[in-house]
């Protein structure tokens, strides 16, 4: 007996000592890394190390929509005009100025002179024409084509001479020239042959030798080690200079390290082996340790504002015959009651650790131009929720504390969400909140492909998921608002609006898109939001506050709310300490 | 004897091929049954999704898709990955090389820790035995995901080791510098893989050795007065190899197929991570390719373990089962 | 029975009792969320209050100072006494929560979730281990004893099962099952999947043992005495595998508890808020438990204790043939 005790004591002591060593090793204060300067003038030279979560499937932006490919395009390609992600202003880019016709449908752009591609070939309007041709070609089936069409029709582009391009919109469209922010200019001299042979989709795939792709962006791809990293080096023929006349970009190299999980990315950031993450949003649970490092002077933490693409709970408003959705789900009152019943502050504190704000519609306060506080909200009011539910016949008939429908069966529906994600945790909080007003919710956590499968088959009650915003202007997101849209998630791809209120929204959006002034557009869109808030086909709960962490040596960061949050102005980023 | 061994070898080779073929076909079939396919994605226009399906051949009936794959596989062309648009064999080969490096190091480490540990706990008593046994149990109870994260956190906080990845030696580095870079990046993933494995090996070795120590032949050696170390090393240990080697084959196979949890967290570009990506994206040809590679490694591993068993265990040597 | 065996038995009985009485031991319902207390640290009972007096065990309520930094403060002006042996083993009255070993990201009590998750997680692991052992012994014994082409076929089948991507099987299975599954349905499906995935390793080992044992003299003797193959296999040869099976038990049980989490990634898991150890550990991995909230790793400690107990309990049983006590412990 004594021997057994001695042995167990030995084991326990050994484990405790190991645990103590571990604890102290992990919580040692860090000595600050290199690059202590905060606000200094930009210096040329150096390497920036960025992490990216997936390997790009191709260098061809038209066939691969991932975040990695988008970041590559931002760094290696150019466009005619650029939307400043922070101010929202349209800036001249490859086009140095433009004029608009009185009806706002035709734009004449003057291209900058003397610009060449990274391989020395001159940039002319023929390249612009070619790029549009590739964008709309059916054999290319570009993933970004739908973002550069008005009412499904392509833009008309002509080139009266080598330095001028005329773009005509097929219908009045308020954002107008902003559409050109989505058009990457490809080198005609390298890709014309592929387009003519209908093999454009295979062009610029991963088998392409890295140095051979010409572009108008600040960097060129110089090395790709499969599965590990992609290295980009400075394009010496980049056209842009900063205000002081220094040739951009400041950086010599940008290295994209492929790091598949966010846990590992954050750890690398803490260790100082990467400078910034491509998908730069911090999770709330990482904040504590990053803040400690910020206080020790090892990192910069930037608060960007309220996010503009919150997660959303939408309901199946057009179930097929094969899947029976509880009838009360179709009632707007039911969805209103849910919105009243959920305490959004509980989600803010427990899932986001306070780094979020309650929201009540798809437009969040982070979208300053389009957010309207005239839109009615549903503050936390469980009593009111119960009253509304009672008004549509859902009361506690059996005395067990849970609500029942007029037939006596319990009020119960399911939410499908994504496993292992903040969405799953939020759905769990929603489940608990609704249980307290008497509604039973089943949470089914699946992987994204399975979720999509059930959604497209209409085989669901409700889904809690999220979509990345690509633009702040709702006119660029008509697929969500119009009943004919593919991301009109509660009832997509209708030829006719299914309900009167959807017809109202359709009409308002069409008018909003063509309205002449911003004030008129904002007024119309506020009306859209009010109808939405009344019917609530989809409920929004919280929007996270976006925070970004970078190493101390990175300067020139202008964090934005749209992806890529840091790399969108890569040509103006610089590092203040020697290269790695 | 030579002819018999050759026949045995050919038989195992044929079985290995059959295994690889069946497993790849099974993977393709399962991929068909799983909900969703590669082209499924939110936010895309249905016409575009349909066009993609058509381009990839996903709208053809399964029998036709499978037939096409079968025809190509005869020439060892396992198709192209939907995502990477590169041949599956090239992708698998690259990643398998990385995983193989990690697997070899992890296996050596696990064996170096587990076998002596098991011999210790199987043949002696004392506080060291409890410590080793307790550590084994602890290692078996913690998921490799957490072990990897713990090690990575330690690396990140202390700066002693690189935080994941496989290393990026500069192109003009000497071979010694390259070796050091590789070694430094191998430490964490190899440890994360080797520790639970060492625990399993230790448990099995310990149990098997204790039983072997009690066999009549070992008792006879003790009765003859041979020193303990000689008994353990010469007599008992070889008898204890049976169950251990039986599992070893499986361990080798699964190590070389890649552990996706460890590779994912430590950003080791290996076969396990490739398989995980392919599974999540429903990249069916790539899944079949990875499954085929896994089957091949398992067949080789099991074969090697069986041969080793036959050579080392005096009871099995001389006859093949 | 030795001291150790007695000790193991006592611990095993205590664990069983705790599992059975889990709902009485746990202070809270496992799904009960306290949104204002995410990642609360363990609240250990005090007996000496701030003025130095000795009192019945009590706790100070926790107040969340900074949610993002997960900083809490004890409110030393109020004492909340613990109530014992009432509706649960130990609990507090009032609206302030008591987290004996801390709370998780949604403000749910970890102790409650660990104790109530024990039933499901250990149940799945135990049943799956039993299934894997049953299948593995059957196949391994048949292969090892029969030899020849039967042996080869069965072992190749085992290899095939090993290499088939289990995640795909689960995905396909999940797609075919209805969306909302009851706990029992999930339990049965998981046990089936884990058992089918786990038997090859057992089969290989048993077969290896049978291959060597069937040539031993006692097996020959039994054959000479006219025993049929089944009798020889079960009565004479199987005991030789007891040691191996005992070790497999201690390897498979924790492996299955952890594998449950991997399966839940493919969609086949216990629906929220039902707790399970594997899923809790998976969530702990992403919450940076190791450095900031170590109490989230409590399920790992629970698994370790379970396996240790299993090991001690099975040790003596597995060593049935031994006679020399000086070589064993």
PDB file of C-alpha atoms in Angstrom, chain A residues 3 7-8 10-11 14-15 21-22 25-28 30 54-58 63 65-66 138-143 146 201-203 205-207 223 226-229 231 253 255 257-261 263-264 267-268 270-271 273 289 292 314 447-453 455 463 465 467 479 486-487 489 493, chain B residues 35-49 51-53 55 80 82-87 91 94-95 98 125-128 130-135 138 149-160 163-169 263-269 273 276-277 279-282:
ATOM      1  CA  UNK A   3       4.581   1.486  -2.193  1.00  0.00           C
ATOM      2  CA  UNK A   7       4.589   5.568  -6.773  1.00  0.00           C
ATOM      3  CA  UNK A   8       1.449   7.574  -7.328  1.00  0.00           C
ATOM      4  CA  UNK A  10       5.996  10.300  -7.611  1.00  0.00           C
ATOM      5  CA  UNK A  11       3.853  10.388 -10.725  1.00  0.00           C
ATOM      6  CA  UNK A  14       6.503  14.672 -11.801  1.00  0.00           C
ATOM      7  CA  UNK A  15       3.423  15.799 -13.707  1.00  0.00           C
ATOM      8  CA  UNK A  21       7.643  24.374 -16.299  1.00  0.00           C
ATOM      9  CA  UNK A  22       5.180  24.519 -19.153  1.00  0.00           C
ATOM     10  CA  UNK A  25       7.700  28.895 -20.335  1.00  0.00           C
ATOM     11  CA  UNK A  26       4.490  29.905 -21.988  1.00  0.00           C
ATOM     12  CA  UNK A  27       3.832  32.988 -19.924  1.00  0.00           C
ATOM     13  CA  UNK A  28       7.277  34.557 -19.963  1.00  0.00           C
ATOM     14  CA  UNK A  30       8.519  38.468 -24.568  1.00  0.00           C
ATOM     15  CA  UNK A  54      -5.422  28.127 -48.735  1.00  0.00           C
ATOM     16  CA  UNK A  55      -3.251  27.615 -51.732  1.00  0.00           C
ATOM     17  CA  UNK A  56      -4.492  29.404 -54.840  1.00  0.00           C
ATOM     18  CA  UNK A  57      -6.001  26.994 -57.340  1.00  0.00           C
ATOM     19  CA  UNK A  58      -4.774  29.032 -60.279  1.00  0.00           C
ATOM     20  CA  UNK A  63     -11.583  30.761 -62.814  1.00  0.00           C
ATOM     21  CA  UNK A  65     -12.502  32.877 -56.601  1.00  0.00           C
ATOM     22  CA  UNK A  66     -10.570  32.161 -53.397  1.00  0.00           C
ATOM     23  CA  UNK A 138     -18.894  32.101 -72.506  1.00  0.00           C
ATOM     24  CA  UNK A 139     -16.078  29.585 -72.858  1.00  0.00           C
ATOM     25  CA  UNK A 140     -14.290  31.356 -70.018  1.00  0.00           C
ATOM     26  CA  UNK A 141     -17.404  31.435 -67.790  1.00  0.00           C
ATOM     27  CA  UNK A 142     -15.650  33.876 -65.506  1.00  0.00           C
ATOM     28  CA  UNK A 143     -16.618  33.887 -61.840  1.00  0.00           C
ATOM     29  CA  UNK A 146     -21.730  38.725 -62.981  1.00  0.00           C
ATOM     30  CA  UNK A 201      -9.626  28.757 -68.539  1.00  0.00           C
ATOM     31  CA  UNK A 202      -6.478  26.658 -68.624  1.00  0.00           C
ATOM     32  CA  UNK A 203      -4.194  29.644 -69.090  1.00  0.00           C
ATOM     33  CA  UNK A 205      -2.820  27.705 -64.170  1.00  0.00           C
ATOM     34  CA  UNK A 206      -0.458  26.408 -61.517  1.00  0.00           C
ATOM     35  CA  UNK A 207       1.729  24.744 -64.151  1.00  0.00           C
ATOM     36  CA  UNK A 223       8.440  31.455 -57.078  1.00  0.00           C
ATOM     37  CA  UNK A 226       3.569  23.857 -53.945  1.00  0.00           C
ATOM     38  CA  UNK A 227       1.877  23.544 -50.603  1.00  0.00           C
ATOM     39  CA  UNK A 228       4.285  25.924 -48.875  1.00  0.00           C
ATOM     40  CA  UNK A 229       4.726  29.436 -50.167  1.00  0.00           C
ATOM     41  CA  UNK A 231       7.066  34.585 -53.451  1.00  0.00           C
ATOM     42  CA  UNK A 253       9.463  41.025 -51.787  1.00  0.00           C
ATOM     43  CA  UNK A 255       6.139  36.091 -49.344  1.00  0.00           C
ATOM     44  CA  UNK A 257       3.158  31.430 -46.479  1.00  0.00           C
ATOM     45  CA  UNK A 258       0.411  28.843 -46.732  1.00  0.00           C
ATOM     46  CA  UNK A 259      -0.843  28.209 -43.200  1.00  0.00           C
ATOM     47  CA  UNK A 260      -4.093  26.222 -43.198  1.00  0.00           C
ATOM     48  CA  UNK A 261      -5.446  27.002 -39.728  1.00  0.00           C
ATOM     49  CA  UNK A 263      -4.657  28.914 -34.762  1.00  0.00           C
ATOM     50  CA  UNK A 264      -1.291  28.410 -36.413  1.00  0.00           C
ATOM     51  CA  UNK A 267       0.793  31.696 -33.217  1.00  0.00           C
ATOM     52  CA  UNK A 268       3.137  32.651 -36.020  1.00  0.00           C
ATOM     53  CA  UNK A 270       2.876  36.074 -31.989  1.00  0.00           C
ATOM     54  CA  UNK A 271       6.243  34.489 -32.670  1.00  0.00           C
ATOM     55  CA  UNK A 273       7.542  34.797 -38.140  1.00  0.00           C
ATOM     56  CA  UNK A 289      -2.761  37.190 -25.819  1.00  0.00           C
ATOM     57  CA  UNK A 292      -0.481  41.368 -24.053  1.00  0.00           C
ATOM     58  CA  UNK A 314     -32.596  32.753 -42.829  1.00  0.00           C
ATOM     59  CA  UNK A 447     -19.807  20.889 -43.242  1.00  0.00           C
ATOM     60  CA  UNK A 448     -20.282  23.681 -45.815  1.00  0.00           C
ATOM     61  CA  UNK A 449     -20.791  21.403 -48.819  1.00  0.00           C
ATOM     62  CA  UNK A 450     -23.537  19.508 -47.064  1.00  0.00           C
ATOM     63  CA  UNK A 451     -25.148  22.788 -46.019  1.00  0.00           C
ATOM     64  CA  UNK A 452     -25.127  23.955 -49.607  1.00  0.00           C
ATOM     65  CA  UNK A 453     -26.613  20.669 -50.748  1.00  0.00           C
ATOM     66  CA  UNK A 455     -30.064  24.586 -49.191  1.00  0.00           C
ATOM     67  CA  UNK A 463     -29.788  27.983 -41.869  1.00  0.00           C
ATOM     68  CA  UNK A 465     -24.411  31.035 -42.139  1.00  0.00           C
ATOM     69  CA  UNK A 467     -21.302  35.485 -46.778  1.00  0.00           C
ATOM     70  CA  UNK A 479     -28.299  38.975 -56.219  1.00  0.00           C
ATOM     71  CA  UNK A 486     -28.997  33.566 -56.756  1.00  0.00           C
ATOM     72  CA  UNK A 487     -28.179  34.667 -53.223  1.00  0.00           C
ATOM     73  CA  UNK A 489     -31.220  32.999 -49.881  1.00  0.00           C
ATOM     74  CA  UNK A 493     -33.871  32.354 -58.529  1.00  0.00           C
TER      75      UNK A 493
ATOM     76  CA  UNK B  35     -23.934  15.194 -50.204  1.00  0.00           C
ATOM     77  CA  UNK B  36     -22.749  17.991 -52.442  1.00  0.00           C
ATOM     78  CA  UNK B  37     -20.054  17.942 -55.069  1.00  0.00           C
ATOM     79  CA  UNK B  38     -17.096  20.042 -56.108  1.00  0.00           C
ATOM     80  CA  UNK B  39     -19.116  22.656 -57.952  1.00  0.00           C
ATOM     81  CA  UNK B  40     -21.463  23.310 -55.033  1.00  0.00           C
ATOM     82  CA  UNK B  41     -20.900  26.740 -53.655  1.00  0.00           C
ATOM     83  CA  UNK B  42     -22.983  29.513 -52.199  1.00  0.00           C
ATOM     84  CA  UNK B  43     -23.224  32.771 -54.035  1.00  0.00           C
ATOM     85  CA  UNK B  44     -22.752  31.352 -57.490  1.00  0.00           C
ATOM     86  CA  UNK B  45     -25.253  31.625 -60.232  1.00  0.00           C
ATOM     87  CA  UNK B  46     -26.886  28.201 -60.868  1.00  0.00           C
ATOM     88  CA  UNK B  47     -26.125  28.382 -64.575  1.00  0.00           C
ATOM     89  CA  UNK B  48     -22.471  28.836 -63.752  1.00  0.00           C
ATOM     90  CA  UNK B  49     -22.546  25.897 -61.339  1.00  0.00           C
ATOM     91  CA  UNK B  51     -21.581  24.771 -66.534  1.00  0.00           C
ATOM     92  CA  UNK B  52     -18.831  23.832 -64.106  1.00  0.00           C
ATOM     93  CA  UNK B  53     -20.423  20.458 -63.457  1.00  0.00           C
ATOM     94  CA  UNK B  55     -17.007  20.806 -67.661  1.00  0.00           C
ATOM     95  CA  UNK B  80      -6.642  15.679 -62.506  1.00  0.00           C
ATOM     96  CA  UNK B  82     -10.594  19.676 -59.766  1.00  0.00           C
ATOM     97  CA  UNK B  83      -9.136  22.310 -57.512  1.00  0.00           C
ATOM     98  CA  UNK B  84      -5.490  22.424 -58.528  1.00  0.00           C
ATOM     99  CA  UNK B  85      -6.011  21.322 -62.155  1.00  0.00           C
ATOM    100  CA  UNK B  86      -2.807  19.381 -61.954  1.00  0.00           C
ATOM    101  CA  UNK B  87      -2.354  15.633 -62.344  1.00  0.00           C
ATOM    102  CA  UNK B  91       0.356  16.234 -56.348  1.00  0.00           C
ATOM    103  CA  UNK B  94       5.098  15.835 -53.875  1.00  0.00           C
ATOM    104  CA  UNK B  95       3.089  15.606 -50.701  1.00  0.00           C
ATOM    105  CA  UNK B  98       7.070  15.422 -47.287  1.00  0.00           C
ATOM    106  CA  UNK B 125       9.449  -2.623 -11.127  1.00  0.00           C
ATOM    107  CA  UNK B 126      10.031   0.650  -9.416  1.00  0.00           C
ATOM    108  CA  UNK B 127       8.998   4.306  -9.525  1.00  0.00           C
ATOM    109  CA  UNK B 128      10.306   4.701 -13.050  1.00  0.00           C
ATOM    110  CA  UNK B 130       4.851   4.145 -12.829  1.00  0.00           C
ATOM    111  CA  UNK B 131       6.203   7.284 -14.374  1.00  0.00           C
ATOM    112  CA  UNK B 132       6.542   5.747 -17.802  1.00  0.00           C
ATOM    113  CA  UNK B 133       3.189   4.045 -17.610  1.00  0.00           C
ATOM    114  CA  UNK B 134       1.476   7.201 -16.387  1.00  0.00           C
ATOM    115  CA  UNK B 135       3.041   9.217 -19.170  1.00  0.00           C
ATOM    116  CA  UNK B 138      -1.598  10.616 -20.463  1.00  0.00           C
ATOM    117  CA  UNK B 149      -1.215  23.081 -30.462  1.00  0.00           C
ATOM    118  CA  UNK B 150       0.523  22.815 -27.100  1.00  0.00           C
ATOM    119  CA  UNK B 151       3.876  22.301 -28.781  1.00  0.00           C
ATOM    120  CA  UNK B 152       3.248  25.114 -31.245  1.00  0.00           C
ATOM    121  CA  UNK B 153       2.250  27.453 -28.436  1.00  0.00           C
ATOM    122  CA  UNK B 154       5.434  26.551 -26.596  1.00  0.00           C
ATOM    123  CA  UNK B 155       7.442  27.250 -29.729  1.00  0.00           C
ATOM    124  CA  UNK B 156       5.678  30.540 -30.339  1.00  0.00           C
ATOM    125  CA  UNK B 157       6.068  31.785 -26.803  1.00  0.00           C
ATOM    126  CA  UNK B 158       9.658  30.762 -26.301  1.00  0.00           C
ATOM    127  CA  UNK B 159      11.032  31.237 -29.786  1.00  0.00           C
ATOM    128  CA  UNK B 160      13.188  28.131 -29.498  1.00  0.00           C
ATOM    129  CA  UNK B 163       6.168  27.726 -35.479  1.00  0.00           C
ATOM    130  CA  UNK B 164       5.175  25.140 -38.034  1.00  0.00           C
ATOM    131  CA  UNK B 165       5.937  24.971 -41.712  1.00  0.00           C
ATOM    132  CA  UNK B 166       8.583  22.979 -43.471  1.00  0.00           C
ATOM    133  CA  UNK B 167      11.376  25.516 -43.738  1.00  0.00           C
ATOM    134  CA  UNK B 168      12.634  27.801 -46.439  1.00  0.00           C
ATOM    135  CA  UNK B 169      16.393  27.490 -46.776  1.00  0.00           C
ATOM    136  CA  UNK B 263      -0.111  18.294 -40.540  1.00  0.00           C
ATOM    137  CA  UNK B 264      -2.953  20.786 -40.450  1.00  0.00           C
ATOM    138  CA  UNK B 265      -1.940  22.483 -37.248  1.00  0.00           C
ATOM    139  CA  UNK B 266       1.800  22.524 -37.931  1.00  0.00           C
ATOM    140  CA  UNK B 267       1.288  23.546 -41.581  1.00  0.00           C
ATOM    141  CA  UNK B 268       3.277  20.562 -42.789  1.00  0.00           C
ATOM    142  CA  UNK B 269       2.467  20.197 -46.518  1.00  0.00           C
ATOM    143  CA  UNK B 273      -3.475  17.638 -45.280  1.00  0.00           C
ATOM    144  CA  UNK B 276      -8.391  16.554 -45.853  1.00  0.00           C
ATOM    145  CA  UNK B 277      -8.578  19.406 -48.383  1.00  0.00           C
ATOM    146  CA  UNK B 279     -12.392  15.517 -48.822  1.00  0.00           C
ATOM    147  CA  UNK B 280     -13.825  18.845 -47.765  1.00  0.00           C
ATOM    148  CA  UNK B 281     -13.875  20.177 -51.305  1.00  0.00           C
ATOM    149  CA  UNK B 282     -15.252  16.893 -52.728  1.00  0.00           C
TER     150      UNK B 282
END
